[in-house]
Each structure stands twice: as structure tokens, then as C-alpha cells.
């Protein structure tokens, strides 16, 4: 057989996979504003459930108040998260936490890190959202049938302090992150209720605290995962300041404190005696969250479970409000 009789064939070169389609501008800004994380917005529905019964209590004006306040807080929290992304991009913590060494974190959730937006674009979005929020809060105050001084002051403080979370004063960079998360959730429940009724009941105050615990209890698991990036920029979360064991004990103590708040409120009569039983499914799921994070060592799965606990807790508190009104 001569060389001329030999034929060689080569496999056709594989074409590179096409790049993913470019995301629309609105979708990119929605990611910057974290619109898919709607958990803080649920507090409005807890307050609303507390004034639904007896039928006829909720007027068109108060219904409009709840709606305008809800939209206002959406814009405010979009501003907060956009400012947070700007700060995290500038100091490098987001690049560390969402880089190739952390494949479990979706870089598309950080449009600045992914290169989908520039810092000036993010800042314009943040300030535009903040302006719309303050205008809508003004409309909320006008619609309010009751205007105790603490609600007016609360609206101003809510707007100002929310924008300082990781921008301006940068509260979360001075050791106030965990307290801040609870306080923000507390305000988002108590303010619309106070403007509607002119008061704040003990039962609703307990629910406002529990609602604030929800974001705290997926936030501390995020901090556990992001400890390297936070330490690199000096962001003093508890996870960054203490040992792994100390952080596990801290989160365990928070989980226990949440349950004791529920049980204590039922025991002393601030909440109905059955409230602890109604909330038991959420309490048990909270225990599972802790075991996933610190026994199984799956922090990100535990974080996701935290969202489920929070959302279940909201549903149970809404049911408790309706049951208390129906039987009270």
C-alpha cells in the first residue's frame, strides 16, 4: 500500500457555544434592586391582616395607604441594595464573594461585578429610587387617617437610615448590621399599622420583631458564607469578628431568642395563648435551618431554608391576626 492510497479524515471542529443572550436593561436593573428578594415587602401584609376584620374596617383610603406605602418601600429597598452593590464593588468584597472561588454564588446577581452596569448607572438608579420613595412616603402620610408623631418621625428615620446601610455613614461597616436588619423589618410592619389605627398593640409589636428576625436569620448565614470578603474590607459582621464556633453559637442563640419571643408573648398574654402553637411549624423549620448549616455544614442550603422560614412565618402571623380578630 503506497502513501497515495492513504486518506486521512479529520473531525469537523466544534463550534463554540453561543454566548447567553444579553439581558434586557430592565431585567439588569431589577437584579441590581434585588426585586426577586421580596421578603421585606411582606411586612405590609402582616399589618394589613391586623386591620381587615371586622369587615368594613378597611376603607378605600386606608387600602390606598397600604398600597402606596408598599410601592414606596419597594423603591427604598431597591435604592438600599443598589447602594450596597456600589460599595461592595468599590471595596472589592463583592468581587471576592462572587468570584470564581465561590461558584455557588450567582455573579449575575451583582451587575457591577458581572460588567452589566457601570457605577454611575447604578448610582443614578439608586438616587432615582430614593427620590421616588420619599415622594411616595409623603403621599402615605397625607392618606393616613391617624398621624401620631412617632409615625411621621418613623417615616423620616426609615428613609434616611435605610440609605445609610452601606452607603454614606455605612452603618453595616460599623458593627450595626444585625441590629439594623431587625429594626428595618420592625418599622415596615409597625408604621402602616400605626398610620391606620393610631396605635401599636403589644401583639403587633411582637409580630414586627419576629418579622425583622426573618431577614436577620438568612442574613447571618449569608455573612457566614461571605466571611472572607467581609474580613478583607473590615466589615465587622459577627461572623467576621468571631471564630467559627463563636458564630455558630451566636446564630444558635438568635434562633433560640426568636422562639422564646414567641413563647414568652403567649405565656404572659401579650399574644394569644395559642400563638406559640400556630408558629410551631416555623420554629421547627428554623431548627432544621441551624442543623443544615452547622451540623451538615451546608451554609448556602441553610440560607435558602431561612427564606422558607421567613415566608412561612409571615403566612402564619397573617393567619394568627385573622383568627384573633375572628375570635376576639
mmCIF file of C-alpha atoms in Angstrom:
data_model
loop_
_atom_site.group_PDB
_atom_site.id
_atom_site.type_symbol
_atom_site.label_atom_id
_atom_site.label_comp_id
_atom_site.label_asym_id
_atom_site.label_seq_id
_atom_site.Cartn_x
_atom_site.Cartn_y
_atom_site.Cartn_z
ATOM 1 C CA UNK A 1 0.000 0.000 0.000
ATOM 2 C CA UNK A 2 1.516 3.278 -1.063
ATOM 3 C CA UNK A 3 1.180 6.589 0.680
ATOM 4 C CA UNK A 4 -1.019 7.763 -2.183
ATOM 5 C CA UNK A 5 -3.647 5.225 -1.244
ATOM 6 C CA UNK A 6 -3.867 6.502 2.324
ATOM 7 C CA UNK A 7 -6.592 9.010 3.088
ATOM 8 C CA UNK A 8 -6.935 10.953 6.274
ATOM 9 C CA UNK A 9 -10.086 12.425 7.645
ATOM 10 C CA UNK A 10 -10.383 14.933 10.473
ATOM 11 C CA UNK A 11 -13.420 15.534 12.615
ATOM 12 C CA UNK A 12 -15.077 18.840 11.954
ATOM 13 C CA UNK A 13 -14.102 21.448 14.501
ATOM 14 C CA UNK A 14 -16.782 22.001 17.095
ATOM 15 C CA UNK A 15 -18.303 25.446 17.075
ATOM 16 C CA UNK A 16 -18.056 27.289 20.363
ATOM 17 C CA UNK A 17 -21.286 27.521 22.274
ATOM 18 C CA UNK A 18 -23.069 30.800 21.599
ATOM 19 C CA UNK A 19 -22.907 33.294 24.452
ATOM 20 C CA UNK A 20 -26.025 33.604 26.579
ATOM 21 C CA UNK A 21 -28.445 36.208 25.284
ATOM 22 C CA UNK A 22 -27.831 39.673 26.625
ATOM 23 C CA UNK A 23 -30.153 40.537 29.476
ATOM 24 C CA UNK A 24 -32.578 43.386 28.919
ATOM 25 C CA UNK A 25 -31.865 46.670 30.641
ATOM 26 C CA UNK A 26 -34.923 46.478 32.871
ATOM 27 C CA UNK A 27 -34.003 42.963 33.991
ATOM 28 C CA UNK A 28 -30.483 44.133 34.828
ATOM 29 C CA UNK A 29 -31.791 46.979 36.972
ATOM 30 C CA UNK A 30 -34.245 44.566 38.618
ATOM 31 C CA UNK A 31 -31.244 42.432 39.573
ATOM 32 C CA UNK A 32 -29.463 45.490 40.931
ATOM 33 C CA UNK A 33 -32.533 46.319 43.023
ATOM 34 C CA UNK A 34 -32.924 42.647 44.080
ATOM 35 C CA UNK A 35 -36.593 42.660 43.148
ATOM 36 C CA UNK A 36 -36.655 38.859 43.339
ATOM 37 C CA UNK A 37 -35.948 39.072 47.082
ATOM 38 C CA UNK A 38 -39.389 40.292 48.104
ATOM 39 C CA UNK A 39 -39.232 39.186 51.717
ATOM 40 C CA UNK A 40 -39.112 42.645 53.299
ATOM 41 C CA UNK A 41 -42.227 43.677 51.371
ATOM 42 C CA UNK A 42 -44.286 41.011 53.119
ATOM 43 C CA UNK A 43 -44.437 43.013 56.360
ATOM 44 C CA UNK A 44 -47.111 45.250 54.854
ATOM 45 C CA UNK A 45 -49.418 42.251 54.589
ATOM 46 C CA UNK A 46 -48.960 41.409 58.277
ATOM 47 C CA UNK A 47 -50.066 44.919 59.191
ATOM 48 C CA UNK A 48 -52.924 44.751 56.693
ATOM 49 C CA UNK A 49 -54.190 41.460 58.121
ATOM 50 C CA UNK A 50 -54.418 43.088 61.546
ATOM 51 C CA UNK A 51 -56.990 45.634 60.309
ATOM 52 C CA UNK A 52 -59.040 43.525 57.881
ATOM 53 C CA UNK A 53 -61.565 42.335 60.452
ATOM 54 C CA UNK A 54 -64.265 43.084 61.288
ATOM 55 C CA UNK A 55 -65.374 43.581 57.709
ATOM 56 C CA UNK A 56 -65.799 47.219 56.820
ATOM 57 C CA UNK A 57 -62.878 48.378 58.945
ATOM 58 C CA UNK A 58 -60.660 48.821 55.905
ATOM 59 C CA UNK A 59 -61.758 51.826 53.845
ATOM 60 C CA UNK A 60 -60.685 52.819 50.356
ATOM 61 C CA UNK A 61 -58.399 55.458 51.849
ATOM 62 C CA UNK A 62 -56.603 53.055 54.168
ATOM 63 C CA UNK A 63 -56.349 50.461 51.398
ATOM 64 C CA UNK A 64 -54.656 53.129 49.251
ATOM 65 C CA UNK A 65 -52.332 53.914 52.175
ATOM 66 C CA UNK A 66 -51.134 50.316 52.325
ATOM 67 C CA UNK A 67 -50.668 50.191 48.557
ATOM 68 C CA UNK A 68 -48.693 53.432 48.342
ATOM 69 C CA UNK A 69 -46.547 52.519 51.345
ATOM 70 C CA UNK A 70 -45.781 49.138 49.776
ATOM 71 C CA UNK A 71 -44.635 50.701 46.495
ATOM 72 C CA UNK A 72 -42.636 53.309 48.412
ATOM 73 C CA UNK A 73 -40.763 50.690 50.382
ATOM 74 C CA UNK A 74 -40.010 48.758 47.182
ATOM 75 C CA UNK A 75 -38.257 51.828 45.774
ATOM 76 C CA UNK A 76 -36.500 52.496 49.076
ATOM 77 C CA UNK A 77 -35.128 48.965 49.345
ATOM 78 C CA UNK A 78 -34.087 48.982 45.703
ATOM 79 C CA UNK A 79 -32.095 52.121 46.477
ATOM 80 C CA UNK A 80 -30.552 50.452 49.533
ATOM 81 C CA UNK A 81 -29.461 47.337 47.656
ATOM 82 C CA UNK A 82 -28.122 49.365 44.713
ATOM 83 C CA UNK A 83 -26.012 51.483 47.073
ATOM 84 C CA UNK A 84 -24.867 48.271 48.777
ATOM 85 C CA UNK A 85 -23.729 46.867 45.439
ATOM 86 C CA UNK A 86 -21.835 50.060 44.620
ATOM 87 C CA UNK A 87 -19.989 49.929 47.936
ATOM 88 C CA UNK A 88 -19.303 46.199 47.660
ATOM 89 C CA UNK A 89 -17.942 46.665 44.142
ATOM 90 C CA UNK A 90 -15.763 49.606 45.089
ATOM 91 C CA UNK A 91 -14.195 47.962 48.135
ATOM 92 C CA UNK A 92 -13.749 44.597 46.398
ATOM 93 C CA UNK A 93 -15.824 42.488 48.786
ATOM 94 C CA UNK A 94 -18.390 41.567 46.111
ATOM 95 C CA UNK A 95 -15.611 40.650 43.694
ATOM 96 C CA UNK A 96 -14.212 38.324 46.369
ATOM 97 C CA UNK A 97 -17.563 36.826 47.378
ATOM 98 C CA UNK A 98 -18.880 36.364 43.828
ATOM 99 C CA UNK A 99 -15.621 35.475 42.092
ATOM 100 C CA UNK A 100 -14.567 32.129 40.586
ATOM 101 C CA UNK A 101 -13.606 30.775 44.017
ATOM 102 C CA UNK A 102 -17.270 30.944 45.037
ATOM 103 C CA UNK A 103 -19.184 29.114 42.266
ATOM 104 C CA UNK A 104 -22.288 28.753 44.431
ATOM 105 C CA UNK A 105 -22.909 32.497 44.249
ATOM 106 C CA UNK A 106 -24.515 33.681 41.017
ATOM 107 C CA UNK A 107 -22.427 36.589 39.686
ATOM 108 C CA UNK A 108 -25.388 37.807 37.619
ATOM 109 C CA UNK A 109 -26.949 38.938 40.885
ATOM 110 C CA UNK A 110 -24.203 41.549 41.030
ATOM 111 C CA UNK A 111 -24.497 43.511 37.740
ATOM 112 C CA UNK A 112 -21.472 45.659 38.591
ATOM 113 C CA UNK A 113 -19.247 42.631 39.141
ATOM 114 C CA UNK A 114 -20.647 40.983 36.009
ATOM 115 C CA UNK A 115 -19.931 44.134 33.983
ATOM 116 C CA UNK A 116 -23.586 44.646 33.043
ATOM 117 C CA UNK A 117 -23.722 48.127 34.608
ATOM 118 C CA UNK A 118 -21.291 50.887 35.466
ATOM 119 C CA UNK A 119 -21.029 52.584 38.846
ATOM 120 C CA UNK A 120 -22.545 55.873 37.563
ATOM 121 C CA UNK A 121 -25.504 53.958 36.150
ATOM 122 C CA UNK A 122 -26.037 52.155 39.456
ATOM 123 C CA UNK A 123 -25.836 55.418 41.408
ATOM 124 C CA UNK A 124 -28.378 57.119 39.151
ATOM 125 C CA UNK A 125 -30.730 54.182 39.672
ATOM 126 C CA UNK A 126 -30.196 54.282 43.447
ATOM 127 C CA UNK A 127 -30.821 58.019 43.813
ATOM 128 C CA UNK A 128 -33.791 57.931 41.455
ATOM 129 C CA UNK A 129 -35.356 55.131 43.503
ATOM 130 C CA UNK A 130 -34.660 57.028 46.741
ATOM 131 C CA UNK A 131 -36.404 60.153 45.437
ATOM 132 C CA UNK A 132 -39.466 58.177 44.351
ATOM 133 C CA UNK A 133 -39.557 56.502 47.778
ATOM 134 C CA UNK A 134 -39.600 59.780 49.697
ATOM 135 C CA UNK A 135 -42.354 61.154 47.437
ATOM 136 C CA UNK A 136 -44.482 58.051 47.984
ATOM 137 C CA UNK A 137 -43.908 58.175 51.737
ATOM 138 C CA UNK A 138 -45.175 61.749 51.629
ATOM 139 C CA UNK A 139 -48.344 60.567 49.883
ATOM 140 C CA UNK A 140 -48.691 57.830 52.522
ATOM 141 C CA UNK A 141 -48.591 60.425 55.293
ATOM 142 C CA UNK A 142 -51.271 62.501 53.537
ATOM 143 C CA UNK A 143 -53.513 59.449 53.199
ATOM 144 C CA UNK A 144 -53.076 58.415 56.855
ATOM 145 C CA UNK A 145 -56.302 58.692 58.890
ATOM 146 C CA UNK A 146 -54.151 58.880 62.024
ATOM 147 C CA UNK A 147 -50.869 60.746 62.378
ATOM 148 C CA UNK A 148 -49.293 60.116 65.766
ATOM 149 C CA UNK A 149 -45.930 61.851 65.941
ATOM 150 C CA UNK A 150 -43.995 58.578 66.087
ATOM 151 C CA UNK A 151 -45.259 57.511 62.670
ATOM 152 C CA UNK A 152 -44.147 60.743 60.991
ATOM 153 C CA UNK A 153 -40.767 60.578 62.669
ATOM 154 C CA UNK A 154 -40.583 56.897 61.809
ATOM 155 C CA UNK A 155 -41.100 57.529 58.092
ATOM 156 C CA UNK A 156 -38.312 60.114 58.031
ATOM 157 C CA UNK A 157 -35.941 57.906 60.020
ATOM 158 C CA UNK A 158 -36.792 54.887 57.877
ATOM 159 C CA UNK A 159 -35.896 56.747 54.672
ATOM 160 C CA UNK A 160 -32.721 58.341 55.997
ATOM 161 C CA UNK A 161 -31.315 55.350 57.864
ATOM 162 C CA UNK A 162 -32.098 52.814 55.134
ATOM 163 C CA UNK A 163 -29.911 54.732 52.703
ATOM 164 C CA UNK A 164 -27.061 54.687 55.231
ATOM 165 C CA UNK A 165 -26.893 50.879 55.444
ATOM 166 C CA UNK A 166 -23.759 50.560 53.325
ATOM 167 C CA UNK A 167 -23.500 53.996 51.771
ATOM 168 C CA UNK A 168 -22.902 57.393 53.316
ATOM 169 C CA UNK A 169 -22.435 56.616 57.020
ATOM 170 C CA UNK A 170 -22.167 52.885 56.128
ATOM 171 C CA UNK A 171 -23.844 51.552 59.251
ATOM 172 C CA UNK A 172 -23.167 47.935 58.306
ATOM 173 C CA UNK A 173 -19.438 48.730 58.259
ATOM 174 C CA UNK A 174 -19.530 49.852 61.884
ATOM 175 C CA UNK A 175 -20.965 46.759 63.531
ATOM 176 C CA UNK A 176 -24.684 47.541 63.327
ATOM 177 C CA UNK A 177 -25.717 45.170 60.560
ATOM 178 C CA UNK A 178 -27.565 42.580 62.627
ATOM 179 C CA UNK A 179 -29.497 45.150 64.695
ATOM 180 C CA UNK A 180 -30.275 47.118 61.562
ATOM 181 C CA UNK A 181 -31.894 44.151 59.805
ATOM 182 C CA UNK A 182 -34.324 43.581 62.675
ATOM 183 C CA UNK A 183 -35.102 47.295 63.055
ATOM 184 C CA UNK A 184 -35.856 47.691 59.359
ATOM 185 C CA UNK A 185 -38.315 44.795 59.353
ATOM 186 C CA UNK A 186 -39.897 46.105 62.576
ATOM 187 C CA UNK A 187 -40.506 49.532 61.035
ATOM 188 C CA UNK A 188 -42.055 48.135 57.864
ATOM 189 C CA UNK A 189 -44.752 46.390 59.918
ATOM 190 C CA UNK A 190 -45.465 48.930 62.620
ATOM 191 C CA UNK A 191 -45.567 52.143 60.567
ATOM 192 C CA UNK A 192 -48.501 51.360 58.236
ATOM 193 C CA UNK A 193 -50.434 49.878 61.159
ATOM 194 C CA UNK A 194 -49.824 52.975 63.269
ATOM 195 C CA UNK A 195 -50.931 55.325 60.482
ATOM 196 C CA UNK A 196 -54.092 53.258 60.021
ATOM 197 C CA UNK A 197 -55.102 52.806 63.668
ATOM 198 C CA UNK A 198 -53.181 55.495 65.560
ATOM 199 C CA UNK A 199 -51.713 52.975 67.977
ATOM 200 C CA UNK A 200 -49.489 49.912 68.278
ATOM 201 C CA UNK A 201 -50.744 46.818 70.116
ATOM 202 C CA UNK A 202 -48.438 44.508 72.026
ATOM 203 C CA UNK A 203 -49.348 41.604 69.757
ATOM 204 C CA UNK A 204 -48.400 43.531 66.634
ATOM 205 C CA UNK A 205 -45.158 44.740 68.226
ATOM 206 C CA UNK A 206 -44.224 41.095 68.819
ATOM 207 C CA UNK A 207 -45.029 40.258 65.206
ATOM 208 C CA UNK A 208 -42.973 43.214 63.990
ATOM 209 C CA UNK A 209 -39.952 41.917 65.918
ATOM 210 C CA UNK A 210 -40.473 38.412 64.548
ATOM 211 C CA UNK A 211 -40.768 39.782 61.036
ATOM 212 C CA UNK A 212 -37.446 41.577 61.498
ATOM 213 C CA UNK A 213 -35.884 38.316 62.646
ATOM 214 C CA UNK A 214 -36.664 36.771 59.236
ATOM 215 C CA UNK A 215 -34.163 38.790 57.157
ATOM 216 C CA UNK A 216 -31.712 38.648 60.048
ATOM 217 C CA UNK A 217 -31.816 34.855 60.041
ATOM 218 C CA UNK A 218 -30.944 34.483 56.384
ATOM 219 C CA UNK A 219 -28.589 37.447 56.600
ATOM 220 C CA UNK A 220 -26.371 35.849 59.248
ATOM 221 C CA UNK A 221 -25.993 32.735 57.108
ATOM 222 C CA UNK A 222 -25.008 34.932 54.163
ATOM 223 C CA UNK A 223 -22.442 36.580 56.415
ATOM 224 C CA UNK A 224 -21.117 33.152 57.384
ATOM 225 C CA UNK A 225 -20.563 32.344 53.737
ATOM 226 C CA UNK A 226 -19.112 35.786 52.947
ATOM 227 C CA UNK A 227 -16.758 35.972 55.914
ATOM 228 C CA UNK A 228 -13.612 36.081 53.768
ATOM 229 C CA UNK A 229 -14.747 39.062 51.717
ATOM 230 C CA UNK A 230 -16.105 40.926 54.764
ATOM 231 C CA UNK A 231 -12.883 40.468 56.704
ATOM 232 C CA UNK A 232 -10.836 41.682 53.743
ATOM 233 C CA UNK A 233 -12.600 45.060 53.770
ATOM 234 C CA UNK A 234 -13.054 45.348 57.528
ATOM 235 C CA UNK A 235 -16.834 44.884 57.527
ATOM 236 C CA UNK A 236 -17.466 43.829 61.136
ATOM 237 C CA UNK A 237 -20.231 41.267 60.919
ATOM 238 C CA UNK A 238 -20.360 38.858 63.842
ATOM 239 C CA UNK A 239 -19.182 36.063 61.536
ATOM 240 C CA UNK A 240 -16.126 38.134 60.595
ATOM 241 C CA UNK A 241 -15.297 39.072 64.197
ATOM 242 C CA UNK A 242 -15.543 35.745 65.991
ATOM 243 C CA UNK A 243 -14.425 32.163 65.468
ATOM 244 C CA UNK A 244 -16.475 29.614 63.539
ATOM 245 C CA UNK A 245 -17.651 28.092 66.807
ATOM 246 C CA UNK A 246 -18.486 31.509 68.207
ATOM 247 C CA UNK A 247 -20.511 32.335 65.107
ATOM 248 C CA UNK A 248 -22.391 29.034 65.353
ATOM 249 C CA UNK A 249 -23.226 29.787 68.985
ATOM 250 C CA UNK A 250 -24.350 33.304 68.087
ATOM 251 C CA UNK A 251 -26.724 32.051 65.395
ATOM 252 C CA UNK A 252 -27.971 29.328 67.730
ATOM 253 C CA UNK A 253 -28.677 31.978 70.376
ATOM 254 C CA UNK A 254 -30.601 34.074 67.839
ATOM 255 C CA UNK A 255 -32.679 31.052 66.836
ATOM 256 C CA UNK A 256 -33.496 30.357 70.469
ATOM 257 C CA UNK A 257 -34.291 34.027 71.161
ATOM 258 C CA UNK A 258 -36.790 34.026 68.318
ATOM 259 C CA UNK A 259 -38.619 31.021 69.767
ATOM 260 C CA UNK A 260 -38.547 32.477 73.296
ATOM 261 C CA UNK A 261 -40.074 35.703 71.974
ATOM 262 C CA UNK A 262 -42.988 33.701 70.615
ATOM 263 C CA UNK A 263 -43.365 31.509 73.682
ATOM 264 C CA UNK A 264 -42.941 34.399 76.110
ATOM 265 C CA UNK A 265 -45.567 36.503 74.344
ATOM 266 C CA UNK A 266 -48.040 33.627 74.599
ATOM 267 C CA UNK A 267 -47.140 32.924 78.228
ATOM 268 C CA UNK A 268 -47.635 36.479 79.514
ATOM 269 C CA UNK A 269 -50.731 37.262 77.448
ATOM 270 C CA UNK A 270 -49.241 39.771 75.013
ATOM 271 C CA UNK A 271 -50.180 37.280 72.296
ATOM 272 C CA UNK A 272 -52.996 34.707 72.429
ATOM 273 C CA UNK A 273 -52.073 31.533 74.287
ATOM 274 C CA UNK A 274 -52.271 29.551 71.049
ATOM 275 C CA UNK A 275 -49.820 31.784 69.153
ATOM 276 C CA UNK A 276 -46.851 29.597 70.080
ATOM 277 C CA UNK A 277 -48.678 26.587 68.613
ATOM 278 C CA UNK A 278 -49.575 28.403 65.406
ATOM 279 C CA UNK A 279 -45.932 29.415 64.941
ATOM 280 C CA UNK A 280 -44.545 25.968 65.771
ATOM 281 C CA UNK A 281 -44.051 24.885 62.114
ATOM 282 C CA UNK A 282 -41.811 27.908 61.535
ATOM 283 C CA UNK A 283 -39.927 27.255 64.778
ATOM 284 C CA UNK A 284 -39.237 23.649 63.782
ATOM 285 C CA UNK A 285 -38.090 24.716 60.327
ATOM 286 C CA UNK A 286 -35.755 27.227 61.997
ATOM 287 C CA UNK A 287 -34.205 24.352 63.936
ATOM 288 C CA UNK A 288 -33.727 22.466 60.675
ATOM 289 C CA UNK A 289 -32.023 25.521 59.214
ATOM 290 C CA UNK A 290 -29.500 25.547 62.041
ATOM 291 C CA UNK A 291 -28.791 21.827 61.732
ATOM 292 C CA UNK A 292 -28.273 22.176 57.983
ATOM 293 C CA UNK A 293 -25.818 24.999 58.476
ATOM 294 C CA UNK A 294 -23.793 23.844 61.457
ATOM 295 C CA UNK A 295 -24.281 20.079 61.655
ATOM 296 C CA UNK A 296 -24.436 19.224 57.948
ATOM 297 C CA UNK A 297 -22.117 22.117 57.068
ATOM 298 C CA UNK A 298 -24.273 23.308 54.155
ATOM 299 C CA UNK A 299 -24.419 27.046 54.794
ATOM 300 C CA UNK A 300 -25.944 28.030 51.462
ATOM 301 C CA UNK A 301 -28.732 25.476 51.755
ATOM 302 C CA UNK A 302 -29.351 26.709 55.287
ATOM 303 C CA UNK A 303 -29.535 30.257 53.923
ATOM 304 C CA UNK A 304 -32.179 29.189 51.402
ATOM 305 C CA UNK A 305 -34.099 27.485 54.187
ATOM 306 C CA UNK A 306 -34.082 30.811 56.022
ATOM 307 C CA UNK A 307 -36.171 32.330 53.238
ATOM 308 C CA UNK A 308 -38.669 29.490 53.596
ATOM 309 C CA UNK A 309 -38.862 30.010 57.380
ATOM 310 C CA UNK A 310 -39.494 33.725 56.939
ATOM 311 C CA UNK A 311 -42.195 33.295 54.323
ATOM 312 C CA UNK A 312 -43.913 30.557 56.317
ATOM 313 C CA UNK A 313 -43.767 32.754 59.413
ATOM 314 C CA UNK A 314 -45.464 35.598 57.554
ATOM 315 C CA UNK A 315 -48.298 33.305 56.446
ATOM 316 C CA UNK A 316 -48.732 32.009 59.996
ATOM 317 C CA UNK A 317 -48.770 35.524 61.500
ATOM 318 C CA UNK A 318 -51.364 36.656 58.970
ATOM 319 C CA UNK A 319 -53.472 33.637 59.921
ATOM 320 C CA UNK A 320 -52.990 34.424 63.620
ATOM 321 C CA UNK A 321 -54.194 38.002 63.111
ATOM 322 C CA UNK A 322 -57.300 36.874 61.284
ATOM 323 C CA UNK A 323 -58.012 34.184 63.895
ATOM 324 C CA UNK A 324 -57.526 36.631 66.780
ATOM 325 C CA UNK A 325 -59.885 39.149 65.179
ATOM 326 C CA UNK A 326 -62.484 36.496 64.384
ATOM 327 C CA UNK A 327 -62.488 35.010 67.891
ATOM 328 C CA UNK A 328 -61.760 38.140 69.912
#
